[in-house]
mmCIF file with all atom_site columns, C-alpha atoms in Angstrom:
data_model
loop_
_atom_site.group_PDB
_atom_site.id
_atom_site.type_symbol
_atom_site.label_atom_id
_atom_site.label_alt_id
_atom_site.label_comp_id
_atom_site.label_asym_id
_atom_site.label_entity_id
_atom_site.label_seq_id
_atom_site.pdbx_PDB_ins_code
_atom_site.Cartn_x
_atom_site.Cartn_y
_atom_site.Cartn_z
_atom_site.occupancy
_atom_site.B_iso_or_equiv
_atom_site.pdbx_formal_charge
_atom_site.auth_seq_id
_atom_site.auth_comp_id
_atom_site.auth_asym_id
_atom_site.auth_atom_id
_atom_site.pdbx_PDB_model_num
ATOM 1  C CA . UNK I 1 1  ? 18.465  -13.649 -0.002  1.00 61.00 ? 1  UNK I CA 1
ATOM 2  C CA . UNK I 1 2  ? 18.174  -10.032 -1.078  1.00 69.00 ? 2  UNK I CA 1
ATOM 3  C CA . UNK I 1 3  ? 14.962  -9.199  -2.914  1.00 69.00 ? 3  UNK I CA 1
ATOM 4  C CA . UNK I 1 4  ? 15.250  -6.288  -5.334  1.00 70.00 ? 4  UNK I CA 1
ATOM 5  C CA . UNK I 1 5  ? 12.154  -6.748  -7.516  1.00 70.00 ? 5  UNK I CA 1
ATOM 6  C CA . UNK I 1 6  ? 9.068   -8.933  -7.979  1.00 67.00 ? 6  UNK I CA 1
ATOM 7  C CA . UNK I 1 7  ? 10.987  -11.495 -10.045 1.00 75.00 ? 7  UNK I CA 1
ATOM 8  C CA . UNK I 1 8  ? 13.352  -12.033 -7.086  1.00 74.00 ? 8  UNK I CA 1
ATOM 9  C CA . UNK I 1 9  ? 10.393  -12.243 -4.689  1.00 69.00 ? 9  UNK I CA 1
ATOM 10 C CA . UNK I 1 10 ? 8.766   -15.024 -6.715  1.00 71.00 ? 10 UNK I CA 1
ATOM 11 C CA . UNK I 1 11 ? 11.932  -17.164 -6.491  1.00 75.00 ? 11 UNK I CA 1
ATOM 12 C CA . UNK I 1 12 ? 12.347  -16.863 -2.696  1.00 72.00 ? 12 UNK I CA 1
ATOM 13 C CA . UNK I 1 13 ? 11.504  -19.937 -0.603  1.00 69.00 ? 13 UNK I CA 1
ATOM 14 C CA . UNK I 1 14 ? 9.770   -19.976 1.805   1.00 68.00 ? 14 UNK I CA 1
ATOM 15 C CA . UNK I 1 15 ? 7.296   -17.738 0.024   1.00 69.00 ? 15 UNK I CA 1
ATOM 16 C CA . UNK I 1 16 ? 7.245   -14.073 1.028   1.00 69.00 ? 16 UNK I CA 1
ATOM 17 C CA . UNK I 1 17 ? 4.066   -12.829 2.669   1.00 72.00 ? 17 UNK I CA 1
ATOM 18 C CA . UNK I 1 18 ? 4.598   -9.273  1.516   1.00 72.00 ? 18 UNK I CA 1
ATOM 19 C CA . UNK I 1 19 ? 7.008   -6.379  1.448   1.00 74.00 ? 19 UNK I CA 1
ATOM 20 C CA . UNK I 1 20 ? 7.088   -3.060  3.223   1.00 76.00 ? 20 UNK I CA 1
ATOM 21 C CA . UNK I 1 21 ? 8.364   0.162   1.676   1.00 78.00 ? 21 UNK I CA 1
ATOM 22 C CA . UNK I 1 22 ? 11.389  1.875   3.174   1.00 77.00 ? 22 UNK I CA 1
ATOM 23 C CA . UNK I 1 23 ? 10.030  4.846   5.081   1.00 76.00 ? 23 UNK I CA 1
ATOM 24 C CA . UNK I 1 24 ? 11.768  7.782   6.759   1.00 75.00 ? 24 UNK I CA 1
ATOM 25 C CA . UNK I 1 25 ? 11.630  8.103   10.552  1.00 76.00 ? 25 UNK I CA 1
ATOM 26 C CA . UNK I 1 26 ? 8.873   10.698  10.216  1.00 80.00 ? 26 UNK I CA 1
ATOM 27 C CA . UNK I 1 27 ? 6.331   10.096  7.448   1.00 81.00 ? 27 UNK I CA 1
ATOM 28 C CA . UNK I 1 28 ? 5.018   13.451  6.223   1.00 86.00 ? 28 UNK I CA 1
ATOM 29 C CA . UNK I 1 29 ? 3.462   12.431  2.905   1.00 85.00 ? 29 UNK I CA 1
ATOM 30 C CA . UNK I 1 30 ? 0.002   10.862  3.460   1.00 88.00 ? 30 UNK I CA 1
ATOM 31 C CA . UNK I 1 31 ? 0.414   8.801   0.284   1.00 87.00 ? 31 UNK I CA 1
ATOM 32 C CA . UNK I 1 32 ? 3.469   7.053   1.792   1.00 85.00 ? 32 UNK I CA 1
ATOM 33 C CA . UNK I 1 33 ? 1.495   6.262   4.948   1.00 84.00 ? 33 UNK I CA 1
ATOM 34 C CA . UNK I 1 34 ? -1.379  4.813   2.917   1.00 88.00 ? 34 UNK I CA 1
ATOM 35 C CA . UNK I 1 35 ? 0.945   2.588   0.907   1.00 86.00 ? 35 UNK I CA 1
ATOM 36 C CA . UNK I 1 36 ? 2.650   1.329   4.072   1.00 86.00 ? 36 UNK I CA 1
ATOM 37 C CA . UNK I 1 37 ? -0.675  0.577   5.793   1.00 87.00 ? 37 UNK I CA 1
ATOM 38 C CA . UNK I 1 38 ? -1.944  -1.295  2.727   1.00 88.00 ? 38 UNK I CA 1
ATOM 39 C CA . UNK I 1 39 ? 1.225   -3.415  2.771   1.00 86.00 ? 39 UNK I CA 1
ATOM 40 C CA . UNK I 1 40 ? 0.678   -4.272  6.449   1.00 88.00 ? 40 UNK I CA 1
ATOM 41 C CA . UNK I 1 41 ? -2.981  -5.157  5.833   1.00 88.00 ? 41 UNK I CA 1
ATOM 42 C CA . UNK I 1 42 ? -1.885  -7.387  2.923   1.00 86.00 ? 42 UNK I CA 1
ATOM 43 C CA . UNK I 1 43 ? 0.558   -9.235  5.184   1.00 85.00 ? 43 UNK I CA 1
ATOM 44 C CA . UNK I 1 44 ? -2.206  -9.656  7.803   1.00 87.00 ? 44 UNK I CA 1
ATOM 45 C CA . UNK I 1 45 ? -4.500  -11.076 5.142   1.00 84.00 ? 45 UNK I CA 1
ATOM 46 C CA . UNK I 1 46 ? -1.830  -13.562 4.065   1.00 80.00 ? 46 UNK I CA 1
ATOM 47 C CA . UNK I 1 47 ? -1.257  -14.608 7.699   1.00 82.00 ? 47 UNK I CA 1
ATOM 48 C CA . UNK I 1 48 ? -4.986  -14.936 8.434   1.00 77.00 ? 48 UNK I CA 1
ATOM 49 C CA . UNK I 1 49 ? -5.362  -17.800 5.987   1.00 68.00 ? 49 UNK I CA 1
ATOM 50 C CA . UNK I 1 50 ? -2.902  -19.838 8.029   1.00 59.00 ? 50 UNK I CA 1
ATOM 51 C CA . UNK I 1 51 ? -4.603  -19.741 11.425  1.00 58.00 ? 51 UNK I CA 1
ATOM 52 C CA . UNK I 1 52 ? -6.435  -22.538 13.158  1.00 61.00 ? 52 UNK I CA 1
ATOM 53 C CA . UNK I 1 53 ? -10.003 -21.407 13.917  1.00 62.00 ? 53 UNK I CA 1
ATOM 54 C CA . UNK I 1 54 ? -10.189 -23.491 17.115  1.00 66.00 ? 54 UNK I CA 1
ATOM 55 C CA . UNK I 1 55 ? -7.301  -21.890 18.985  1.00 71.00 ? 55 UNK I CA 1
ATOM 56 C CA . UNK I 1 56 ? -5.154  -18.793 19.081  1.00 73.00 ? 56 UNK I CA 1
ATOM 57 C CA . UNK I 1 57 ? -2.147  -18.181 16.924  1.00 76.00 ? 57 UNK I CA 1
ATOM 58 C CA . UNK I 1 58 ? 1.221   -16.661 17.800  1.00 79.00 ? 58 UNK I CA 1
ATOM 59 C CA . UNK I 1 59 ? 3.554   -15.018 15.306  1.00 79.00 ? 59 UNK I CA 1
ATOM 60 C CA . UNK I 1 60 ? 7.245   -14.251 15.749  1.00 80.00 ? 60 UNK I CA 1
ATOM 61 C CA . UNK I 1 61 ? 8.815   -11.271 13.983  1.00 82.00 ? 61 UNK I CA 1
ATOM 62 C CA . UNK I 1 62 ? 12.580  -11.672 13.974  1.00 80.00 ? 62 UNK I CA 1
ATOM 63 C CA . UNK I 1 63 ? 15.699  -10.288 12.383  1.00 78.00 ? 63 UNK I CA 1
ATOM 64 C CA . UNK I 1 64 ? 19.391  -10.627 13.072  1.00 77.00 ? 64 UNK I CA 1
ATOM 65 C CA . UNK I 1 65 ? 19.880  -6.861  12.861  1.00 83.00 ? 65 UNK I CA 1
ATOM 66 C CA . UNK I 1 66 ? 18.573  -4.017  14.973  1.00 86.00 ? 66 UNK I CA 1
ATOM 67 C CA . UNK I 1 67 ? 16.648  -1.121  13.475  1.00 83.00 ? 67 UNK I CA 1
ATOM 68 C CA . UNK I 1 68 ? 14.962  -3.197  10.773  1.00 82.00 ? 68 UNK I CA 1
ATOM 69 C CA . UNK I 1 69 ? 11.380  -2.402  11.779  1.00 82.00 ? 69 UNK I CA 1
ATOM 70 C CA . UNK I 1 70 ? 10.445  -5.453  13.865  1.00 85.00 ? 70 UNK I CA 1
ATOM 71 C CA . UNK I 1 71 ? 8.660   -3.391  16.513  1.00 88.00 ? 71 UNK I CA 1
ATOM 72 C CA . UNK I 1 72 ? 6.934   -1.177  13.954  1.00 87.00 ? 72 UNK I CA 1
ATOM 73 C CA . UNK I 1 73 ? 5.712   -4.182  11.979  1.00 87.00 ? 73 UNK I CA 1
ATOM 74 C CA . UNK I 1 74 ? 4.532   -5.956  15.135  1.00 89.00 ? 74 UNK I CA 1
ATOM 75 C CA . UNK I 1 75 ? 2.567   -2.910  16.314  1.00 90.00 ? 75 UNK I CA 1
ATOM 76 C CA . UNK I 1 76 ? 1.122   -2.332  12.837  1.00 89.00 ? 76 UNK I CA 1
ATOM 77 C CA . UNK I 1 77 ? 0.040   -5.966  12.500  1.00 90.00 ? 77 UNK I CA 1
ATOM 78 C CA . UNK I 1 78 ? -1.534  -5.849  15.966  1.00 90.00 ? 78 UNK I CA 1
ATOM 79 C CA . UNK I 1 79 ? -3.511  -2.747  15.023  1.00 90.00 ? 79 UNK I CA 1
ATOM 80 C CA . UNK I 1 80 ? -4.518  -4.292  11.714  1.00 90.00 ? 80 UNK I CA 1
ATOM 81 C CA . UNK I 1 81 ? -5.788  -7.450  13.458  1.00 88.00 ? 81 UNK I CA 1
ATOM 82 C CA . UNK I 1 82 ? -7.609  -5.370  16.086  1.00 90.00 ? 82 UNK I CA 1
ATOM 83 C CA . UNK I 1 83 ? -9.382  -3.394  13.336  1.00 89.00 ? 83 UNK I CA 1
ATOM 84 C CA . UNK I 1 84 ? -10.903 -6.677  12.118  1.00 87.00 ? 84 UNK I CA 1
ATOM 85 C CA . UNK I 1 85 ? -12.242 -7.457  15.584  1.00 88.00 ? 85 UNK I CA 1
ATOM 86 C CA . UNK I 1 86 ? -9.601  -10.084 16.345  1.00 84.00 ? 86 UNK I CA 1
ATOM 87 C CA . UNK I 1 87 ? -8.389  -10.396 19.911  1.00 82.00 ? 87 UNK I CA 1
ATOM 88 C CA . UNK I 1 88 ? -4.795  -9.295  20.184  1.00 84.00 ? 88 UNK I CA 1
ATOM 89 C CA . UNK I 1 89 ? -2.234  -9.267  22.947  1.00 81.00 ? 89 UNK I CA 1
#
């Protein structure tokens, strides 16, 4: 379903882990970059609570459409995990 505001996000099942702002291809404003990185770190934090401490975890980032930011989100999450000292691949 389409999520337009926080009220919509609270009704979505399964529960949303977070949301990313729509960014232009080239981010010039540092404030936009900070907001986007905080959103990615929030999603990483929400995912971290779900992992099994005894073994590794794999995540799949999917979408039916191209150009939706799957690669950007995957790279950003990998960097966010690496900043915490987690092993990433």
